[in-house]
Amino acid sequence: MNDPFDFSDDAYDSAPTTPVAQGPAPYVTELNPEQRMAVEVTDGPVLVLAGAGTGKTRVLTTRLAHIMDQGLAYPGEIMAVTFTNKAAMEMKERVAGILGRPVEGWWLGTFHALAARMVRAHAEVVGLQSNFTIIDTDDQLRLLKQIMEAEFIDEKKNPARNLMGVIQRWKDRGVTPDKVSPSEGTAYADGAASRIYKIYQERLRLNNACDFGDLLLHVLTIFSQEPQILEQYQRRFRYILVDEYQDTNVSQYLWLRLLAKQHKNICCVGDDDQSIYSWRGAEVANILKFEKDFPGAKVIRLERNYRSTEHILGAASGLISYNEDRLGKTLQPQKKEEAIKVRVESLWDGESEARFVGDEIETLQRQGQSLDEIAILVRAGFQTREFEERMITLGIPYKVVGGLRFYEREEVRDAIAYLRVVNQPSDSLALERVINKPRRGFGPKVMSTLFEYSRSSEVPLYEVIRVLIDTDEIAPKARGALRQLIEYFELWRSLKEGLEVDDLVGQILDESGYMDWRVEEAKKGKDMKAQGRVDNLKELVSGLKEFESLEEFLEHVSLVMDVKDRENDPKVTIMTLHAAKGLEFDNVFLPGWEEGTFPNQRALDESGNSALEEERRLGYVGITRARKRSIISYAMRRRVFGQYNDMLPSRFVDELPDIHIQKGGETGTSQGDYGGGNFAYSGFNDRGGQRFTYRGKRETRAEKLVTIDAYDVKVSDPADGGFRKGDHVQHAKFGKGVVLNVDGNKLDIAFATGGRKKVMDNFVDKI
């Protein structure tokens, strides 16, 4: 077997002389014509556009086996790149199964693993030793904080995690410190970002270390500074195969282009319609410009879908057709069974939606469907609460994939700890959890004093604090902070019987400073999960409306947390759409298809179409996870932080082809179209309520007239103040809307993207 680091001229210059087999190999006879073409076309660049459920992995592994079986290259002359170690191991096992023997010596692995292998072979070029350390996120942040402190950069004003994100984005784009543009380099960390980046890289080298972003970046530097090393790798790799090409970032793209320059036998498999990771640095443009990058490239479309039914594929294809930045393909169902149309259900509110999903799951169970074949796919993590609650109420086992159950999440547990202390002052464990969340101006020394007194006197922590705030055992500043906290707890306890539970908890989160702390984290970008934590807290408050007392809620949480499913029992899967990519289930529920939720508000606010098109790709991914049933739902109103907000159906609902969907919903809910344009009245609906329409505008498509039912619209006389029912208005924050009711100088307005709100007339203008 060849030495993988032998770059001598005669080691890999000639292909092996194994004779080519006569007639078709047995492993290609079961492939469809397009799959077989993707396997057997081995000369030159090939782009395999593999739609969902079209046998992508089978094609990739069979192509690898074919190259070796036909004697086109030694294993050491083949590089196969994946995004996960699991995918790499699966590929290795499948190829061994096809060939009937294990395969060793090839370059198979993730981008980072293969890049690390190259850097270790040539570490001296980038100032490292071959035994360099790859540091994790914690070490990255610790090093960056040290540098920022030495450079007098205020870490509170410029969080290290935020700056680290900027540096990693530069690395994903292949940008070294000397290549950072002046405008970018001065846009962060008080104008010192590029300088900090340079010092950070120097410190890494001094420690003989690099981070994950460096692995590709260092390889590009090695290739740039030592062209002969690049030439050796170019000569070595006769065949390059890449999985999930639509998820590559710029550094990965540049690396692959350089390596494929000599032989040009690069085969990239991917689906532009499933590019949903731009927030990780993925560039859908990489796959879109493949033919430009590799002139003469063969593009093979895998469109025969073996997973889903005709209506599921028709609905998904109709939705994704609204995207303009795509190469285009049409999935063709291969299943012969009778297809069930995609259901689109409109529900009155979030609670109704959760009940609907729960009832449907129970029906599927009675029909013999395994819970393992049922999934609830949400756009954001905070949406899981209502479905978790419903599963527990019905006694249906479930699992949350890719995250914690709702009541296990840190911020939710913190909020519940506050409530436990309000309900039971002797709960020292709960008080210990939140006594310094958010920070109140005292440190470990004060905490140690409090705990010591509590243990020695065998008195609850709460009572210890009440005693010590009137002594000199702790510093005046800490006493003041603790006194204020105790006063708040006493106040909240006095309000426990007089306030609704959701109002009480909202007040606690506000007055304790906990909500402001989490909101500030989200604004600063201090933590990638910060906004999700804020959303979870709002969702917690929203869910409290159904409880009559704080005690009832806390008992409910205790029972929920005590529910333990047996590991091997079938369970409903609850997960986000992002986490669901690559998975499939017989039955998929897709709740929350409303403007501002899906597509999310960020995509609606962003200029241009790229963010909205990625949201649409996410919808396409969600629908195509289903083999038999795909059920979409939306609510006409949702409770957010204790207040009901009117919602508008997602524009994606309107984009689903009527021929493939079956609409349904509760009495009194709209089954109409999405919101997002200029409202105008158009008579009455069949339930006697007002009806308004708008023109939903897209930059690249013809104007389209759609209609929405405006339920519960009050009819009143025109106001004297200049605004009348039906006026079109513009609000600086909420955008365009239509006046539904006028009460003096208070206007009840349905906004296109913000839902229904009451505002003062001096904050809006007629349009």
Coordinates of N, CA and C in Angstrom, one line a residue, residues 355-371 374 394 396 587 629:
R355 N -53.7 21.2 20.6 CA -54.7 20.1 20.8 C -54.9 19.4 19.4
F356 N -55.0 20.1 18.4 CA -55.2 19.5 17.1 C -54.1 18.5 16.7
V357 N -52.8 18.9 16.9 CA -51.7 18.0 16.7 C -51.8 16.8 17.6
G358 N -52.1 17.0 18.8 CA -52.2 15.9 19.8 C -53.3 14.9 19.4
D359 N -54.4 15.4 19.0 CA -55.6 14.6 18.6 C -55.2 13.8 17.3
E360 N -54.5 14.4 16.4 CA -54.1 13.7 15.2 C -53.2 12.6 15.5
I361 N -52.2 12.8 16.4 CA -51.3 11.8 16.7 C -52.0 10.6 17.4
E362 N -52.9 10.9 18.3 CA -53.7 9.8 18.9 C -54.4 9.0 17.8
T363 N -55.0 9.7 16.8 CA -55.7 9.0 15.7 C -54.7 8.1 15.0
L364 N -53.5 8.6 14.7 CA -52.5 7.8 13.9 C -52.1 6.6 14.8
Q365 N -52.0 6.8 16.1 CA -51.7 5.7 17.0 C -52.7 4.6 16.9
R366 N -54.0 5.0 16.9 CA -55.1 4.0 16.9 C -55.1 3.3 15.6
Q367 N -54.6 3.9 14.5 CA -54.5 3.3 13.2 C -53.3 2.4 13.0
G368 N -52.5 2.3 14.1 CA -51.4 1.4 14.0 C -50.0 2.0 13.7
Q369 N -50.0 3.4 13.6 CA -48.8 4.1 13.3 C -47.8 4.1 14.5
S370 N -46.6 3.8 14.3 CA -45.6 3.9 15.4 C -45.3 5.3 15.7
L371 N -45.1 5.6 17.0 CA -44.8 7.0 17.3 C -43.4 7.4 16.8
I374 N -43.5 9.6 13.7 CA -44.2 10.8 13.7 C -43.3 11.9 14.2
L394 N -51.6 14.0 27.2 CA -52.2 12.8 26.6 C -51.5 11.6 26.9
I396 N -48.5 10.8 25.8 CA -47.8 10.3 24.6 C -46.3 10.5 24.8
N587 N -45.0 10.5 9.0 CA -46.0 11.5 9.3 C -45.3 12.7 9.9
R629 N -47.6 11.5 5.1 CA -48.5 12.6 5.5 C -47.6 13.8 5.9

